[in-house]
PDB file of C-alpha atoms in Angstrom:
ATOM      1  CA  MET A   1     -26.854 -25.277 -17.570  1.00 80.00           C
ATOM      2  CA  THR A   2     -25.159 -26.112 -20.881  1.00 92.00           C
ATOM      3  CA  SER A   3     -21.609 -27.336 -21.188  1.00 95.00           C
ATOM      4  CA  THR A   4     -19.137 -27.698 -24.019  1.00 96.00           C
ATOM      5  CA  LEU A   5     -15.914 -29.689 -23.870  1.00 96.00           C
ATOM      6  CA  PHE A   6     -13.179 -28.674 -26.307  1.00 95.00           C
ATOM      7  CA  SER A   7     -11.193 -31.889 -26.368  1.00 95.00           C
ATOM      8  CA  GLY A   8      -7.692 -32.858 -27.401  1.00 94.00           C
ATOM      9  CA  GLY A   9      -6.394 -29.547 -28.740  1.00 94.00           C
ATOM     10  CA  THR A  10      -3.014 -28.016 -28.034  1.00 94.00           C
ATOM     11  CA  VAL A  11      -3.852 -25.501 -25.329  1.00 92.00           C
ATOM     12  CA  VAL A  12      -2.013 -22.196 -24.964  1.00 86.00           C
ATOM     13  CA  ASP A  13      -3.319 -20.959 -21.613  1.00 75.00           C
ATOM     14  CA  GLY A  14      -1.214 -17.852 -20.969  1.00 70.00           C
ATOM     15  CA  THR A  15       0.576 -19.237 -17.904  1.00 72.00           C
ATOM     16  CA  LEU A  16       3.982 -19.250 -19.661  1.00 64.00           C
ATOM     17  CA  GLY A  17       3.919 -23.045 -19.524  1.00 77.00           C
ATOM     18  CA  GLU A  18       4.603 -25.055 -22.633  1.00 87.00           C
ATOM     19  CA  PRO A  19       1.542 -25.581 -24.829  1.00 90.00           C
ATOM     20  CA  ALA A  20       0.177 -29.085 -24.227  1.00 91.00           C
ATOM     21  CA  VAL A  21      -2.656 -31.301 -25.369  1.00 94.00           C
ATOM     22  CA  ALA A  22      -5.533 -30.660 -22.983  1.00 93.00           C
ATOM     23  CA  ASP A  23      -9.265 -30.144 -22.660  1.00 94.00           C
ATOM     24  CA  VAL A  24     -11.185 -26.932 -22.015  1.00 93.00           C
ATOM     25  CA  LEU A  25     -14.565 -27.162 -20.290  1.00 94.00           C
ATOM     26  CA  VAL A  26     -17.047 -24.303 -20.760  1.00 94.00           C
ATOM     27  CA  ARG A  27     -20.303 -24.050 -18.794  1.00 93.00           C
ATOM     28  CA  ASP A  28     -22.854 -21.371 -19.578  1.00 91.00           C
ATOM     29  CA  GLY A  29     -20.322 -19.418 -21.620  1.00 84.00           C
ATOM     30  CA  ARG A  30     -17.562 -19.412 -18.967  1.00 85.00           C
ATOM     31  CA  ILE A  31     -14.361 -21.424 -18.851  1.00 89.00           C
ATOM     32  CA  VAL A  32     -14.547 -23.597 -15.736  1.00 91.00           C
ATOM     33  CA  ASP A  33     -11.633 -26.006 -16.204  1.00 91.00           C
ATOM     34  CA  VAL A  34      -8.546 -26.456 -18.336  1.00 89.00           C
ATOM     35  CA  GLY A  35      -6.298 -29.469 -18.066  1.00 86.00           C
ATOM     36  CA  PRO A  36      -5.267 -32.879 -19.256  1.00 87.00           C
ATOM     37  CA  PRO A  37      -8.124 -35.023 -20.515  1.00 85.00           C
ATOM     38  CA  LEU A  38     -10.847 -34.069 -18.056  1.00 83.00           C
ATOM     39  CA  GLY A  39     -13.048 -37.122 -18.486  1.00 82.00           C
ATOM     40  CA  VAL A  40     -16.269 -35.196 -17.962  1.00 87.00           C
ATOM     41  CA  ASP A  41     -19.612 -35.512 -19.686  1.00 88.00           C
ATOM     42  CA  ALA A  42     -20.643 -32.410 -21.601  1.00 94.00           C
ATOM     43  CA  ASP A  43     -23.672 -31.485 -23.662  1.00 95.00           C
ATOM     44  CA  VAL A  44     -21.421 -30.834 -26.658  1.00 96.00           C
ATOM     45  CA  VAL A  45     -17.956 -32.239 -27.329  1.00 95.00           C
ATOM     46  CA  VAL A  46     -15.786 -30.507 -29.919  1.00 96.00           C
ATOM     47  CA  ASP A  47     -12.819 -32.532 -31.191  1.00 96.00           C
ATOM     48  CA  CYS A  48      -9.897 -30.109 -31.394  1.00 96.00           C
ATOM     49  CA  SER A  49      -7.226 -32.693 -32.229  1.00 96.00           C
ATOM     50  CA  GLY A  50      -4.476 -31.152 -34.336  1.00 95.00           C
ATOM     51  CA  ARG A  51      -5.666 -27.630 -33.566  1.00 95.00           C
ATOM     52  CA  THR A  52      -4.632 -24.877 -31.176  1.00 92.00           C
ATOM     53  CA  VAL A  53      -7.011 -23.745 -28.427  1.00 91.00           C
ATOM     54  CA  THR A  54      -6.561 -20.395 -26.691  1.00 86.00           C
ATOM     55  CA  PRO A  55      -9.026 -20.143 -23.802  1.00 80.00           C
ATOM     56  CA  GLY A  56      -8.918 -16.385 -23.483  1.00 77.00           C
ATOM     57  CA  LEU A  57      -6.548 -13.823 -24.935  1.00 82.00           C
ATOM     58  CA  PHE A  58      -4.715 -10.912 -23.283  1.00 84.00           C
ATOM     59  CA  ASP A  59      -4.487  -7.320 -24.462  1.00 87.00           C
ATOM     60  CA  CYS A  60      -1.925  -5.453 -22.393  1.00 87.00           C
ATOM     61  CA  HIS A  61      -2.492  -2.005 -23.891  1.00 88.00           C
ATOM     62  CA  VAL A  62      -6.062  -0.762 -24.169  1.00 87.00           C
ATOM     63  CA  HIS A  63      -7.803   2.534 -23.491  1.00 85.00           C
ATOM     64  CA  VAL A  64     -11.360   1.722 -22.472  1.00 84.00           C
ATOM     65  CA  MET A  65     -12.116   5.140 -20.975  1.00 82.00           C
ATOM     66  CA  ILE A  66     -11.057   7.252 -23.946  1.00 80.00           C
ATOM     67  CA  GLU A  67     -11.090   6.723 -27.676  1.00 77.00           C
ATOM     68  CA  GLN A  68     -11.006  10.325 -28.827  1.00 69.00           C
ATOM     69  CA  PRO A  69      -8.287  11.235 -31.303  1.00 72.00           C
ATOM     70  CA  SER A  70      -7.341  14.553 -29.675  1.00 84.00           C
ATOM     71  CA  MET A  71      -6.940  16.059 -26.218  1.00 85.00           C
ATOM     72  CA  VAL A  72      -9.382  18.837 -27.161  1.00 89.00           C
ATOM     73  CA  GLN A  73     -12.110  16.227 -27.736  1.00 85.00           C
ATOM     74  CA  VAL A  74     -11.225  14.550 -24.446  1.00 81.00           C
ATOM     75  CA  LEU A  75     -11.627  17.870 -22.620  1.00 86.00           C
ATOM     76  CA  GLN A  76     -14.926  18.598 -24.377  1.00 89.00           C
ATOM     77  CA  THR A  77     -16.452  15.235 -23.475  1.00 87.00           C
ATOM     78  CA  PRO A  78     -18.913  15.231 -20.550  1.00 90.00           C
ATOM     79  CA  PHE A  79     -17.357  13.659 -17.447  1.00 85.00           C
ATOM     80  CA  SER A  80     -19.725  10.678 -17.168  1.00 84.00           C
ATOM     81  CA  LEU A  81     -19.805   9.708 -20.868  1.00 87.00           C
ATOM     82  CA  PRO A  82     -16.527   7.694 -20.895  1.00 84.00           C
ATOM     83  CA  PHE A  83     -17.883   5.388 -18.168  1.00 82.00           C
ATOM     84  CA  SER A  84     -20.819   4.219 -20.259  1.00 82.00           C
ATOM     85  CA  GLU A  85     -18.653   4.052 -23.374  1.00 85.00           C
ATOM     86  CA  ALA A  86     -16.121   1.916 -21.474  1.00 85.00           C
ATOM     87  CA  ALA A  87     -18.782  -0.704 -20.770  1.00 85.00           C
ATOM     88  CA  ASP A  88     -19.563  -1.008 -24.481  1.00 89.00           C
ATOM     89  CA  ARG A  89     -15.870  -1.165 -25.417  1.00 88.00           C
ATOM     90  CA  LEU A  90     -15.254  -3.908 -22.864  1.00 87.00           C
ATOM     91  CA  ARG A  91     -18.275  -5.862 -24.128  1.00 88.00           C
ATOM     92  CA  ARG A  92     -16.929  -5.670 -27.702  1.00 89.00           C
ATOM     93  CA  THR A  93     -13.452  -6.654 -26.506  1.00 87.00           C
ATOM     94  CA  LEU A  94     -14.828  -9.723 -24.725  1.00 85.00           C
ATOM     95  CA  ALA A  95     -16.792 -10.709 -27.841  1.00 84.00           C
ATOM     96  CA  THR A  96     -13.509 -10.928 -29.792  1.00 83.00           C
ATOM     97  CA  GLY A  97     -12.065 -13.470 -27.339  1.00 81.00           C
ATOM     98  CA  VAL A  98      -9.985 -11.114 -25.205  1.00 85.00           C
ATOM     99  CA  THR A  99     -10.730 -11.998 -21.583  1.00 82.00           C
ATOM    100  CA  TRP A 100      -8.051  -9.944 -19.799  1.00 83.00           C
ATOM    101  CA  VAL A 101      -6.978  -6.368 -20.435  1.00 86.00           C
ATOM    102  CA  ARG A 102      -4.597  -3.841 -18.947  1.00 85.00           C
ATOM    103  CA  ASP A 103      -5.842  -0.310 -19.420  1.00 83.00           C
ATOM    104  CA  ALA A 104      -2.856   1.899 -20.174  1.00 80.00           C
ATOM    105  CA  GLY A 105      -4.909   4.977 -19.273  1.00 73.00           C
ATOM    106  CA  GLY A 106      -5.820   3.757 -15.815  1.00 65.00           C
ATOM    107  CA  PRO A 107      -9.591   3.462 -15.348  1.00 65.00           C
ATOM    108  CA  THR A 108     -10.995   4.194 -11.937  1.00 65.00           C
ATOM    109  CA  SER A 109     -11.642   1.605  -9.261  1.00 74.00           C
ATOM    110  CA  ALA A 110     -15.358   2.113  -9.979  1.00 72.00           C
ATOM    111  CA  SER A 111     -14.846   0.693 -13.487  1.00 72.00           C
ATOM    112  CA  ARG A 112     -12.927  -2.265 -12.077  1.00 74.00           C
ATOM    113  CA  ARG A 113     -15.703  -2.948  -9.530  1.00 81.00           C
ATOM    114  CA  ARG A 114     -18.354  -2.709 -12.235  1.00 76.00           C
ATOM    115  CA  CYS A 115     -16.511  -5.285 -14.377  1.00 75.00           C
ATOM    116  CA  ALA A 116     -16.204  -7.620 -11.380  1.00 80.00           C
ATOM    117  CA  ALA A 117     -19.941  -7.309 -10.813  1.00 84.00           C
ATOM    118  CA  GLY A 118     -20.624  -8.435 -14.385  1.00 74.00           C
TER     119      GLY A 118
END
């Protein structure tokens, strides 16, 4: 298990609270704690003093199930194809730092369950 502590940066955490100097602890690629100086030992410590830290970004308007430019293409696409394409789109979205999305097209509960399962 590897851990990284991003220390002393101004954290914007998306809770509508005022940005504040805090630490962000990441273990095995996942954020596990955000708060005032955490005082924990980590494998790597990154000094973020004077910098802004955003532990996860939001995108409130995505379309993970469809990316086709026209309704004709949507209708011509095999039913199951958008599900596998959605997984790739979500993977690419996560790689850019976006950790929360709202799909404006309304994916099925199966997609939501699949994301929860990893």
